[in-house]
Every structure is written in structure tokens, then in C-alpha cells.
mmCIF file of C-alpha atoms in Angstrom:
data_model
loop_
_atom_site.group_PDB
_atom_site.id
_atom_site.type_symbol
_atom_site.label_atom_id
_atom_site.label_comp_id
_atom_site.label_asym_id
_atom_site.label_seq_id
_atom_site.Cartn_x
_atom_site.Cartn_y
_atom_site.Cartn_z
ATOM 1 C CA ASN T 1 0.000 0.000 0.000
ATOM 2 C CA GLY T 2 3.005 2.287 -0.128
ATOM 3 C CA SER T 3 3.165 2.958 3.603
ATOM 4 C CA GLY T 4 6.749 1.767 3.851
ATOM 5 C CA ASP T 5 5.988 -0.475 6.800
ATOM 6 C CA ILE T 6 8.103 -3.583 7.226
ATOM 7 C CA PHE T 7 7.203 -6.315 9.642
ATOM 8 C CA LEU T 8 8.369 -9.744 10.678
ATOM 9 C CA ALA T 9 6.335 -12.526 12.213
ATOM 10 C CA PHE T 10 7.422 -15.763 13.795
ATOM 11 C CA ALA T 11 5.763 -18.654 15.552
ATOM 12 C CA THR T 12 7.004 -20.352 18.679
ATOM 13 C CA GLY T 13 4.847 -23.452 18.342
ATOM 14 C CA ASN T 14 5.977 -26.891 17.271
ATOM 15 C CA HIS T 15 4.706 -28.568 14.137
ATOM 16 C CA LEU T 16 2.136 -31.104 15.277
ATOM 17 C CA PRO T 17 1.389 -34.252 13.305
ATOM 18 C CA ALA T 18 -2.226 -34.214 12.104
ATOM 19 C CA ALA T 19 -3.120 -37.648 13.441
ATOM 20 C CA ALA T 20 -0.460 -38.617 15.969
ATOM 21 C CA THR T 21 -1.081 -41.949 17.622
ATOM 22 C CA GLU T 22 2.105 -41.980 19.704
ATOM 23 C CA PRO T 23 3.996 -39.402 21.754
ATOM 24 C CA PHE T 24 6.319 -37.160 19.776
ATOM 25 C CA PRO T 25 9.130 -34.813 20.830
ATOM 26 C CA VAL T 26 8.724 -31.055 21.105
ATOM 27 C CA GLN T 27 11.348 -28.327 21.389
ATOM 28 C CA GLN T 28 11.093 -25.315 23.668
ATOM 29 C CA VAL T 29 13.154 -22.225 24.329
ATOM 30 C CA PRO T 30 13.254 -21.402 28.053
ATOM 31 C CA ASN T 31 11.298 -18.252 28.950
ATOM 32 C CA PRO T 32 14.330 -16.367 30.343
ATOM 33 C CA GLN T 33 16.020 -16.704 26.948
ATOM 34 C CA MET T 34 12.919 -15.358 25.187
ATOM 35 C CA ASP T 35 12.850 -12.345 27.539
ATOM 36 C CA LEU T 36 16.038 -10.965 25.984
ATOM 37 C CA PHE T 37 14.557 -11.367 22.508
ATOM 38 C CA PHE T 38 11.370 -9.511 23.497
ATOM 39 C CA GLU T 39 13.343 -6.708 25.179
ATOM 40 C CA ALA T 40 15.521 -6.266 22.097
ATOM 41 C CA THR T 41 12.437 -6.203 19.880
ATOM 42 C CA ALA T 42 10.763 -3.532 22.021
ATOM 43 C CA GLU T 43 13.920 -1.398 21.973
ATOM 44 C CA ALA T 44 14.214 -1.710 18.193
ATOM 45 C CA VAL T 45 10.581 -0.671 17.708
ATOM 46 C CA GLU T 46 11.016 2.302 20.044
ATOM 47 C CA GLU T 47 14.152 3.406 18.215
ATOM 48 C CA SER T 48 12.495 3.122 14.804
ATOM 49 C CA ILE T 49 9.530 5.231 15.958
ATOM 50 C CA LEU T 50 11.817 7.925 17.369
ATOM 51 C CA ASN T 51 13.912 7.914 14.185
ATOM 52 C CA ALA T 52 10.796 8.308 12.041
ATOM 53 C CA MET T 53 9.561 11.174 14.217
ATOM 54 C CA ALA T 54 12.941 12.918 14.240
ATOM 55 C CA MET T 55 13.509 12.621 10.495
ATOM 56 C CA ALA T 56 9.989 13.524 9.367
ATOM 57 C CA GLU T 57 9.522 16.620 7.244
ATOM 58 C CA THR T 58 6.483 18.848 6.882
ATOM 59 C CA MET T 59 4.470 17.604 3.936
ATOM 60 C CA THR T 60 1.236 18.323 2.123
ATOM 61 C CA GLY T 61 -0.743 15.373 0.858
ATOM 62 C CA PHE T 62 -4.185 14.346 -0.319
ATOM 63 C CA GLN T 63 -6.720 17.177 -0.580
ATOM 64 C CA GLY T 64 -4.098 19.697 0.509
ATOM 65 C CA ARG T 65 -3.837 18.311 4.031
ATOM 66 C CA THR T 66 -0.586 19.470 5.615
ATOM 67 C CA VAL T 67 1.166 17.571 8.384
ATOM 68 C CA HIS T 68 3.941 19.452 10.150
ATOM 69 C CA ALA T 69 7.226 17.974 11.261
ATOM 70 C CA ILE T 70 7.879 17.871 14.996
ATOM 71 C CA PRO T 71 10.631 20.331 15.960
ATOM 72 C CA LEU T 72 13.547 18.337 17.381
ATOM 73 C CA ASP T 73 13.771 20.468 20.527
ATOM 74 C CA ALA T 74 10.089 19.742 21.276
ATOM 75 C CA LEU T 75 10.619 16.028 20.672
ATOM 76 C CA GLN T 76 13.644 16.042 22.988
ATOM 77 C CA GLU T 77 11.667 17.829 25.713
ATOM 78 C CA ILE T 78 8.834 15.294 25.469
ATOM 79 C CA ALA T 79 11.295 12.401 25.567
ATOM 80 C CA GLU T 80 13.081 13.782 28.631
ATOM 81 C CA ARG T 81 9.782 14.161 30.523
ATOM 82 C CA SER T 82 8.637 10.668 29.562
ATOM 83 C CA TRP T 83 11.743 8.621 30.314
#
């Protein structure tokens, strides 16, 4: 759709046989190891949002609607109050 969004999806489940009649092995990653992955993902998302906000430029689009860039000093002030 031209939005420029990129995303990645993954599944943590095991492939299950459709009609298993006997026990079968499964693999798991311990939760503490997944915590680091989730933390890194959250940090990457936060960084990408801040980068997009900081690098945005004022633009006029469909039906003459103008969206103004956020001044960097205002963004920094908001960030300092929030974190």
C-alpha cells in the first residue's frame, strides 16, 4: 500500500502431526532466553519510531492536508519528561 511499513512474524509453536497416535518430541526455548529477545524487539521498535519522528519533514498530501514535522527540541523535551 506504499506505507513503507516492514514487519516480521514468527511462531514459537511446534509442528504437530495431524493424526499422531504416539507421543512425539517437542522443542522449547526457556522463557528467560525469550525475555532478551522480546526486550531487544521492544527497543528496536522504540528506536524506529523515534527515528521516524525525528527525520519527518512537513508535507502536504491528499486534498491539501498538511502535516507538520515535529521540531527536534520539542521532541527532545517530550522524551526527557517521559523517560
